[in-house]
Amino acid sequence: MRSTSPVVDPADDPPPGARQLARGITATWWYTVSAVAFLELFLVLVWTLQALAVPGDATAAFVVGVGGLIWWGSTIVLLADYRHRLDAEPGIAWTRIALPLLIAVGYGIAGGLVLDSWLLALMPIAQSVLLLNWPKGVRLRMVVLTTVVLVLVAVADAARGATEIALPGWIPALYAILIPAMSVSSLWWWDVLVTVDRARASEARLAATQERLRVATDVHDLQGHHLQVIALQLELAERLMRIDPDAALEQLRAARVSVDEARQGTRDLATRFRSVPLGDEVANARDLLAAAGLSVEADIAPDADEAPSSALGPVIRETTTNVLRHGAGRRARLDLRRVDDGWRYEVANDVVTGAAAHPVGSGLDGMRRRISEAGGTLEIREDADEFIVSVTVPRSDVSTADGQSR
């Protein structure tokens, strides 16, 4: 854990959970693209081998093989455009898909002519068209229609003798018939994953919005009541100022008491929302670091909830953030336990080998001041491959720490 770095805008530094989800959905996309690409390459290979099996001129094999690779590259462009289909604007992006579609038409015509196969002439066009950004209902009907048409064309090829009736001759034809449906099924799984991921993100945003609304409502009710009382007391003091100064002074004192009550109520409200047992704080830090891909060792005392959360809670959150931002990102160690003079929390993580040491930053400086006010100590150690922050607070400091935090 490096102790300092330039200030980072939170908008440019997404939470570790968000980065983990982004990595997961990106990996799934590459699995999807790899599956579709493999299907198409295998199909090109099968048709090329069929062309090589025909004695005579090798031109047919060259056209089918090389042309197939060019067509395969054009479908990768269509897949890249398909990835952002949920964010796409209405209409058809002809500027991006025109060239891949023209390549599919050209390859279909050339391959169909050299092998005298209507199925090969139609298959690249059908595959490329189905990779476009069709609405869900339309795309399903397109898959069914395309599969039926390919079956009819394969039967026509067999009837006129372009395809052997025996099983080996039907293998390329069968594969060409099924590849559009297999490709769309892979893309359908990707669409499901994207929809679930967006629903999960929307649920998280909704939960945060509801929590903010609840806090705002509580603050409004609390402050609105006290402010109304204070306004009435001040108005009454103003009216009594000339006729009964003593009574007016009493109302001013009452208004001051109301201000103190409002301030205390706000503090109590903030404390209620911020009070999290220390055991849960450390467990949350452990889960957060693990979600970011670190190997985490955590030793949490069974009675950790008795530790002063107002003093150690901010320390746990700040040090966890530092581990994520400034550590090497491989391992971390968390330790919360009782000691003779109170409670000790220690966090250690690996550092980049050979990296220059950084001066202590404002985050750790703020923790040092907070812990010092609470009567504790903060120690920073840095070994060759490990950065350690150790914080100790007195056992009897629960009430003192609460008072300082206010």
Coordinates of N, CA and C in Angstrom, one line a residue, residues 181-381:
A181 N -28.0 -20.4 -37.3 CA -28.7 -20.6 -36.0 C -27.7 -20.7 -34.8
M182 N -26.6 -21.4 -35.0 CA -25.6 -21.6 -34.0 C -25.0 -20.2 -33.6
S183 N -24.7 -19.4 -34.6 CA -24.1 -18.1 -34.3 C -25.1 -17.2 -33.5
V184 N -26.3 -17.2 -34.0 CA -27.3 -16.4 -33.3 C -27.6 -16.9 -31.8
S185 N -27.5 -18.2 -31.6 CA -27.7 -18.7 -30.2 C -26.5 -18.2 -29.3
S186 N -25.3 -18.1 -29.9 CA -24.2 -17.5 -29.1 C -24.4 -16.0 -28.8
L187 N -24.9 -15.3 -29.8 CA -25.2 -13.9 -29.6 C -26.4 -13.7 -28.6
W188 N -27.3 -14.6 -28.7 CA -28.5 -14.5 -27.7 C -28.0 -14.6 -26.3
W189 N -27.1 -15.5 -26.0 CA -26.5 -15.6 -24.7 C -25.8 -14.4 -24.2
W190 N -25.1 -13.8 -25.2 CA -24.4 -12.5 -24.8 C -25.5 -11.4 -24.5
D191 N -26.6 -11.3 -25.3 CA -27.6 -10.4 -25.0 C -28.2 -10.6 -23.6
V192 N -28.4 -11.9 -23.2 CA -29.0 -12.2 -21.9 C -28.0 -11.6 -20.8
L193 N -26.7 -11.9 -21.0 CA -25.8 -11.5 -20.0 C -25.7 -9.9 -19.9
V194 N -25.8 -9.2 -21.0 CA -25.8 -7.8 -20.9 C -27.0 -7.2 -20.2
T195 N -28.2 -7.9 -20.5 CA -29.4 -7.4 -19.9 C -29.4 -7.6 -18.4
V196 N -28.9 -8.8 -18.0 CA -28.8 -9.1 -16.5 C -27.8 -8.1 -15.9
D197 N -26.7 -7.8 -16.5 CA -25.7 -6.9 -15.9 C -26.3 -5.5 -15.8
R198 N -27.0 -5.1 -16.8 CA -27.6 -3.7 -16.7 C -28.7 -3.7 -15.6
A199 N -29.4 -4.8 -15.5 CA -30.5 -4.8 -14.5 C -29.8 -4.8 -13.1
R200 N -28.7 -5.5 -12.9 CA -28.0 -5.4 -11.6 C -27.5 -4.0 -11.3
A201 N -27.0 -3.4 -12.3 CA -26.5 -2.0 -12.1 C -27.6 -1.0 -11.8
S202 N -28.8 -1.2 -12.5 CA -29.9 -0.4 -12.2 C -30.5 -0.6 -10.8
E203 N -30.4 -1.9 -10.4 CA -30.9 -2.2 -9.1 C -30.0 -1.5 -8.0
A204 N -28.7 -1.5 -8.2 CA -27.8 -0.9 -7.3 C -28.0 0.6 -7.3
R205 N -28.2 1.2 -8.4 CA -28.5 2.7 -8.5 C -29.8 3.0 -7.8
L206 N -30.8 2.2 -8.0 CA -32.1 2.4 -7.3 C -32.0 2.3 -5.8
A207 N -31.2 1.3 -5.4 CA -31.0 1.2 -3.9 C -30.3 2.4 -3.3
A208 N -29.3 2.9 -4.0 CA -28.6 4.1 -3.6 C -29.5 5.3 -3.5
T209 N -30.3 5.4 -4.6 CA -31.3 6.5 -4.6 C -32.3 6.5 -3.5
Q210 N -32.8 5.3 -3.3 CA -33.8 5.1 -2.2 C -33.1 5.4 -0.8
E211 N -31.9 5.0 -0.6 CA -31.2 5.3 0.6 C -31.0 6.8 0.8
R212 N -30.6 7.5 -0.3 CA -30.4 9.0 -0.2 C -31.7 9.7 0.1
L213 N -32.8 9.2 -0.5 CA -34.1 9.7 -0.3 C -34.5 9.6 1.2
R214 N -34.2 8.4 1.7 CA -34.6 8.2 3.1 C -33.8 9.1 4.0
V215 N -32.5 9.2 3.8 CA -31.7 10.1 4.6 C -32.2 11.6 4.4
A216 N -32.5 12.0 3.2 CA -33.0 13.4 3.0 C -34.3 13.6 3.7
T217 N -35.2 12.6 3.7 CA -36.5 12.7 4.4 C -36.3 12.9 5.9
D218 N -35.4 12.0 6.5 CA -35.1 12.1 7.9 C -34.5 13.5 8.3
V219 N -33.5 14.0 7.5 CA -32.9 15.3 7.7 C -34.0 16.4 7.6
H220 N -34.8 16.3 6.6 CA -35.9 17.3 6.4 C -36.8 17.4 7.6
D221 N -37.3 16.2 8.0 CA -38.2 16.1 9.2 C -37.5 16.7 10.4
L222 N -36.3 16.3 10.7 CA -35.6 16.8 11.9 C -35.3 18.3 11.8
Q223 N -34.7 18.7 10.8 CA -34.4 20.2 10.7 C -35.6 21.0 10.5
G224 N -36.6 20.5 9.8 CA -37.8 21.3 9.6 C -38.5 21.6 10.9
H225 N -38.6 20.6 11.8 CA -39.3 20.8 13.1 C -38.5 21.8 13.9
H226 N -37.2 21.6 14.0 CA -36.4 22.5 14.9 C -36.4 24.0 14.3
L227 N -36.2 24.1 13.0 CA -36.2 25.4 12.4 C -37.5 26.2 12.6
Q228 N -38.6 25.5 12.6 CA -39.9 26.1 12.8 C -40.0 26.6 14.2
V229 N -39.6 25.8 15.2 CA -39.6 26.2 16.6 C -38.7 27.4 16.8
I230 N -37.5 27.3 16.2 CA -36.5 28.4 16.4 C -37.1 29.7 15.8
A231 N -37.7 29.6 14.6 CA -38.3 30.8 14.0 C -39.4 31.4 14.9
L232 N -40.2 30.6 15.5 CA -41.3 31.1 16.4 C -40.7 31.7 17.6
Q233 N -39.7 31.1 18.2 CA -39.0 31.7 19.4 C -38.4 33.0 19.1
L234 N -37.7 33.1 18.0 CA -37.1 34.4 17.6 C -38.1 35.5 17.3
E235 N -39.2 35.1 16.7 CA -40.3 36.1 16.4 C -40.9 36.6 17.7
L236 N -41.1 35.6 18.6 CA -41.7 36.1 19.9 C -40.7 36.9 20.7
A237 N -39.4 36.6 20.6 CA -38.4 37.5 21.3 C -38.4 38.9 20.7
E238 N -38.5 39.0 19.4 CA -38.6 40.3 18.7 C -39.7 41.1 19.2
R239 N -40.9 40.5 19.4 CA -42.1 41.2 19.8 C -42.0 41.6 21.3
L240 N -41.3 40.8 22.1 CA -41.2 41.1 23.5 C -40.0 42.0 23.8
M241 N -39.2 42.3 22.9 CA -37.9 43.1 23.1 C -38.2 44.4 23.8
R242 N -39.3 45.1 23.4 CA -39.5 46.5 23.9 C -40.4 46.5 25.1
I243 N -41.3 45.5 25.2 CA -42.2 45.6 26.4 C -41.8 44.7 27.5
D244 N -41.0 43.7 27.3 CA -40.5 42.8 28.4 C -39.2 42.2 28.0
P245 N -38.1 43.0 28.2 CA -36.8 42.5 27.8 C -36.4 41.2 28.4
D246 N -36.8 41.0 29.7 CA -36.4 39.7 30.4 C -37.1 38.5 29.7
A247 N -38.3 38.7 29.3 CA -39.0 37.6 28.6 C -38.4 37.4 27.2
A248 N -38.0 38.5 26.6 CA -37.4 38.3 25.3 C -36.1 37.6 25.4
L249 N -35.3 37.9 26.4 CA -34.0 37.2 26.6 C -34.3 35.7 26.9
E250 N -35.3 35.4 27.6 CA -35.6 34.0 27.9 C -35.9 33.2 26.6
Q251 N -36.6 33.9 25.7 CA -36.9 33.3 24.4 C -35.7 33.1 23.5
L252 N -34.8 34.0 23.6 CA -33.5 33.9 22.9 C -32.7 32.7 23.5
R253 N -32.7 32.5 24.8 CA -32.0 31.4 25.4 C -32.7 30.1 24.9
A254 N -34.0 30.1 24.9 CA -34.8 28.9 24.4 C -34.4 28.6 22.9
A255 N -34.2 29.6 22.1 CA -33.9 29.4 20.7 C -32.5 28.8 20.6
R256 N -31.6 29.3 21.5 CA -30.2 28.7 21.5 C -30.3 27.2 21.9
V257 N -31.1 26.9 22.9 CA -31.3 25.5 23.3 C -31.8 24.7 22.1
S258 N -32.8 25.3 21.3 CA -33.3 24.6 20.2 C -32.3 24.3 19.1
V259 N -31.4 25.3 18.9 CA -30.3 25.2 18.0 C -29.4 24.0 18.4
D260 N -29.0 23.9 19.7 CA -28.2 22.8 20.2 C -28.9 21.5 20.0
E261 N -30.2 21.5 20.2 CA -31.0 20.2 20.0 C -31.0 19.8 18.6
A262 N -31.1 20.8 17.7 CA -31.1 20.4 16.2 C -29.7 19.9 15.8
R263 N -28.7 20.5 16.3 CA -27.3 20.1 16.0 C -27.0 18.7 16.6
Q264 N -27.5 18.5 17.8 CA -27.3 17.1 18.4 C -28.1 16.1 17.7
G265 N -29.3 16.4 17.3 CA -30.2 15.5 16.5 C -29.5 15.1 15.2
T266 N -28.9 16.1 14.5 CA -28.2 15.9 13.2 C -27.0 14.9 13.5
R267 N -26.3 15.1 14.5 CA -25.2 14.3 14.8 C -25.6 12.8 15.1
D268 N -26.7 12.7 15.9 CA -27.2 11.4 16.2 C -27.7 10.7 14.9
L269 N -28.3 11.4 14.0 CA -28.8 10.9 12.8 C -27.6 10.4 11.9
A270 N -26.5 11.2 11.9 CA -25.4 10.8 11.1 C -24.7 9.6 11.7
T271 N -24.6 9.6 13.1 CA -24.0 8.5 13.7 C -24.8 7.2 13.5
R272 N -26.1 7.3 13.4 CA -26.9 6.1 13.2 C -26.6 5.5 11.8
F273 N -26.4 6.3 10.8 CA -26.1 5.8 9.5 C -24.7 5.4 9.3
R274 N -23.8 5.9 10.1 CA -22.4 5.6 9.9 C -21.9 4.4 10.8
S275 N -22.7 4.1 11.8 CA -22.3 3.1 12.8 C -22.3 1.7 12.2
V276 N -21.2 1.1 11.9 CA -21.1 -0.2 11.4 C -20.2 -1.0 12.3
P277 N -20.5 -2.2 12.8 CA -19.7 -2.9 13.7 C -18.3 -3.2 13.0
L278 N -17.2 -3.1 13.8 CA -15.9 -3.2 13.3 C -15.7 -4.6 12.6
G279 N -16.3 -5.6 13.1 CA -16.1 -6.9 12.5 C -16.7 -6.9 11.0
D280 N -17.8 -6.2 10.9 CA -18.4 -6.1 9.5 C -17.5 -5.2 8.6
E281 N -16.9 -4.1 9.2 CA -16.1 -3.2 8.5 C -14.9 -4.0 7.9
V282 N -14.2 -4.8 8.7 CA -13.1 -5.6 8.2 C -13.5 -6.6 7.2
A283 N -14.7 -7.3 7.5 CA -15.2 -8.3 6.5 C -15.5 -7.6 5.2
N284 N -16.1 -6.4 5.2 CA -16.4 -5.7 3.9 C -15.1 -5.4 3.2
A285 N -14.1 -4.9 4.0 CA -12.8 -4.6 3.4 C -12.2 -5.9 2.7
R286 N -12.2 -7.0 3.4 CA -11.7 -8.2 2.9 C -12.4 -8.6 1.6
D287 N -13.8 -8.5 1.6 CA -14.5 -8.9 0.4 C -14.2 -8.0 -0.8
L288 N -14.1 -6.7 -0.5 CA -13.8 -5.7 -1.5 C -12.4 -6.0 -2.2
L289 N -11.4 -6.2 -1.3 CA -10.1 -6.5 -1.9 C -10.1 -7.8 -2.7
A290 N -10.8 -8.8 -2.2 CA -10.9 -10.1 -2.9 C -11.6 -9.9 -4.2
A291 N -12.7 -9.1 -4.3 CA -13.4 -8.8 -5.5 C -12.5 -8.1 -6.5
A292 N -11.5 -7.4 -6.0 CA -10.6 -6.7 -6.9 C -9.5 -7.6 -7.4
G293 N -9.5 -8.9 -7.0 CA -8.5 -9.8 -7.5 C -7.3 -10.1 -6.6
L294 N -7.3 -9.5 -5.4 CA -6.2 -9.8 -4.5 C -6.4 -11.0 -3.7
S295 N -5.3 -11.7 -3.3 CA -5.3 -12.8 -2.3 C -5.3 -12.2 -0.9
V296 N -6.4 -12.4 -0.1 CA -6.5 -11.7 1.1 C -6.5 -12.6 2.3
E297 N -5.7 -12.3 3.3 CA -5.7 -13.0 4.6 C -6.3 -12.1 5.6
A298 N -7.3 -12.5 6.3 CA -8.0 -11.7 7.3 C -8.1 -12.4 8.7
D299 N -7.6 -11.8 9.7 CA -7.7 -12.4 11.1 C -8.5 -11.4 11.9
I300 N -9.8 -11.7 12.2 CA -10.7 -10.8 12.9 C -11.0 -11.4 14.2
A301 N -10.8 -10.7 15.3 CA -11.1 -11.2 16.6 C -12.6 -11.4 16.8
P302 N -13.0 -12.5 17.5 CA -14.4 -12.9 17.7 C -15.2 -11.7 18.3
D303 N -14.6 -10.9 19.2 CA -15.3 -9.8 19.8 C -14.9 -8.5 19.2
A304 N -14.7 -8.5 17.8 CA -14.3 -7.3 17.1 C -15.3 -6.2 17.2
D305 N -16.6 -6.6 17.3 CA -17.7 -5.5 17.4 C -17.6 -4.6 18.6
E306 N -16.8 -5.0 19.6 CA -16.6 -4.2 20.8 C -15.6 -3.1 20.6
A307 N -14.8 -3.2 19.5 CA -13.8 -2.2 19.2 C -14.5 -0.8 18.9
P308 N -13.8 0.3 19.1 CA -14.3 1.6 18.9 C -14.5 1.9 17.4
S309 N -15.7 1.7 16.9 CA -15.9 1.9 15.4 C -15.7 3.3 14.9
S310 N -16.0 4.3 15.8 CA -15.8 5.7 15.4 C -14.4 6.1 15.1
A311 N -13.4 5.4 15.8 CA -12.0 5.7 15.6 C -11.4 4.8 14.5
L312 N -11.7 3.5 14.5 CA -11.1 2.6 13.6 C -11.8 2.4 12.3
G313 N -13.1 2.7 12.3 CA -13.9 2.6 11.0 C -13.3 3.4 9.9
P314 N -13.1 4.7 10.1 CA -12.5 5.5 9.0 C -11.1 5.0 8.6
V315 N -10.4 4.5 9.5 CA -9.0 4.0 9.2 C -9.1 2.7 8.3
I316 N -10.1 1.9 8.6 CA -10.2 0.7 7.8 C -10.6 1.1 6.3
R317 N -11.6 2.0 6.2 CA -12.0 2.4 4.9 C -10.9 3.1 4.1
E318 N -10.1 4.0 4.8 CA -9.1 4.7 4.1 C -7.9 3.8 3.7
T319 N -7.5 2.9 4.6 CA -6.4 2.0 4.2 C -6.8 1.0 3.1
T320 N -8.1 0.6 3.1 CA -8.6 -0.3 2.0 C -8.5 0.4 0.7
T321 N -8.9 1.7 0.6 CA -8.8 2.5 -0.6 C -7.3 2.6 -1.0
N322 N -6.4 2.8 -0.1 CA -5.0 3.0 -0.4 C -4.4 1.7 -1.0
V323 N -4.9 0.5 -0.5 CA -4.4 -0.8 -1.0 C -4.8 -0.9 -2.4
L324 N -6.1 -0.5 -2.7 CA -6.6 -0.7 -4.1 C -5.9 0.3 -5.1
R325 N -5.6 1.5 -4.6 CA -5.0 2.5 -5.5 C -3.5 2.4 -5.7
H326 N -2.8 2.0 -4.6 CA -1.4 2.2 -4.6 C -0.6 0.9 -4.4
G327 N -1.3 -0.2 -4.2 CA -0.6 -1.5 -4.0 C -0.3 -2.2 -5.3
A328 N 0.5 -3.2 -5.2 CA 0.9 -4.0 -6.4 C -0.3 -4.8 -6.9
G329 N -1.3 -5.1 -6.0 CA -2.5 -5.8 -6.5 C -2.4 -7.3 -6.5
R330 N -1.6 -7.9 -5.7 CA -1.5 -9.3 -5.6 C -2.0 -9.9 -4.3
R331 N -1.6 -9.3 -3.2 CA -2.0 -9.9 -1.9 C -2.2 -8.7 -0.9
A332 N -2.9 -9.1 0.2 CA -3.1 -8.1 1.3 C -3.4 -8.9 2.6
R333 N -3.1 -8.3 3.7 CA -3.3 -9.0 5.0 C -4.0 -8.0 6.0
L334 N -5.1 -8.4 6.6 CA -5.9 -7.6 7.5 C -5.9 -8.3 8.9
D335 N -5.7 -7.5 9.9 CA -5.6 -8.1 11.3 C -6.2 -7.1 12.3
L336 N -7.3 -7.5 13.0 CA -7.9 -6.7 14.0 C -8.0 -7.6 15.3
R337 N -7.3 -7.2 16.3 CA -7.3 -8.0 17.6 C -7.1 -7.1 18.8
R338 N -7.4 -7.7 20.0 CA -7.1 -7.0 21.2 C -5.6 -7.0 21.6
V339 N -5.2 -6.0 22.2 CA -3.8 -5.9 22.7 C -3.9 -5.4 24.2
D340 N -2.8 -5.4 24.9 CA -2.8 -5.1 26.3 C -3.4 -3.7 26.6
D341 N -3.1 -2.7 25.7 CA -3.5 -1.4 25.9 C -4.7 -1.0 25.1
G342 N -5.4 -1.9 24.4 CA -6.6 -1.5 23.7 C -6.8 -2.5 22.5
W343 N -7.0 -1.9 21.3 CA -7.2 -2.6 20.0 C -6.2 -2.2 19.0
R344 N -5.8 -3.2 18.2 CA -4.8 -2.9 17.2 C -5.4 -3.4 15.8
Y345 N -5.3 -2.5 14.8 CA -5.7 -2.9 13.5 C -4.5 -2.7 12.6
E346 N -4.2 -3.8 11.8 CA -3.0 -3.7 11.0 C -3.4 -4.2 9.6
V347 N -2.9 -3.4 8.6 CA -3.1 -3.8 7.2 C -1.8 -3.8 6.5
A348 N -1.5 -4.8 5.7 CA -0.3 -4.9 5.0 C -0.6 -5.4 3.5
N349 N 0.2 -4.9 2.6 CA 0.0 -5.4 1.2 C 1.3 -5.3 0.5
D350 N 1.4 -6.0 -0.6 CA 2.6 -6.0 -1.4 C 2.8 -4.7 -2.1
V351 N 4.0 -4.4 -2.5 CA 4.4 -3.2 -3.2 C 5.1 -3.5 -4.5
V352 N 5.1 -2.6 -5.4 CA 5.8 -2.8 -6.6 C 7.3 -2.9 -6.4
T353 N 8.0 -3.9 -6.8 CA 9.4 -4.1 -6.5 C 10.2 -3.0 -7.3
G354 N 11.1 -2.3 -6.5 CA 11.9 -1.3 -7.2 C 11.3 0.0 -7.3
A355 N 10.0 0.2 -6.9 CA 9.3 1.5 -7.0 C 9.9 2.4 -6.0
A356 N 9.9 3.7 -6.4 CA 10.5 4.7 -5.5 C 9.5 5.0 -4.4
A357 N 10.0 5.2 -3.2 CA 9.1 5.4 -2.0 C 8.4 6.8 -2.2
H358 N 7.2 6.8 -1.7 CA 6.4 8.1 -1.7 C 6.3 8.6 -0.3
P359 N 6.2 10.0 -0.2 CA 6.0 10.6 1.1 C 4.6 10.3 1.6
V360 N 4.3 10.4 2.9 CA 3.0 10.2 3.4 C 2.1 11.2 2.9
G361 N 0.9 10.8 2.5 CA -0.1 11.7 1.9 C -1.1 12.2 2.8
S362 N -2.0 12.9 2.3 CA -3.0 13.6 3.2 C -4.0 12.6 3.8
G363 N -4.2 11.4 3.1 CA -5.1 10.4 3.7 C -4.5 9.9 5.0
L364 N -3.3 9.4 5.0 CA -2.7 8.9 6.2 C -2.4 10.0 7.2
D365 N -2.1 11.2 6.8 CA -2.0 12.3 7.7 C -3.3 12.6 8.5
G366 N -4.4 12.5 7.7 CA -5.7 12.7 8.4 C -5.9 11.6 9.4
M367 N -5.6 10.3 9.0 CA -5.8 9.2 10.0 C -4.9 9.4 11.2
R368 N -3.7 9.9 11.0 CA -2.8 10.1 12.2 C -3.4 11.1 13.1
R369 N -3.9 12.2 12.6 CA -4.5 13.2 13.5 C -5.7 12.7 14.2
R370 N -6.6 11.9 13.5 CA -7.8 11.4 14.1 C -7.4 10.4 15.2
I371 N -6.5 9.5 15.0 CA -6.1 8.5 16.0 C -5.4 9.2 17.1
S372 N -4.6 10.3 16.9 CA -3.9 11.0 17.9 C -4.9 11.7 18.9
E373 N -6.0 12.3 18.3 CA -7.0 12.9 19.1 C -7.8 11.8 19.9
A374 N -7.8 10.6 19.4 CA -8.5 9.6 20.2 C -7.6 8.9 21.2
G375 N -6.4 9.4 21.3 CA -5.4 8.8 22.3 C -4.7 7.6 21.8
G376 N -4.7 7.3 20.5 CA -4.0 6.2 20.0 C -2.8 6.5 19.2
T377 N -2.2 5.5 18.5 CA -1.0 5.7 17.7 C -1.1 5.1 16.4
L378 N -0.4 5.7 15.4 CA -0.4 5.1 14.0 C 1.1 4.9 13.6
E379 N 1.4 3.7 13.2 CA 2.7 3.4 12.8 C 2.7 2.9 11.3
I380 N 3.7 3.4 10.6 CA 3.9 3.0 9.2 C 5.2 2.4 9.0
R381 N 5.2 1.2 8.4 CA 6.5 0.5 8.1 C 6.5 0.1 6.6

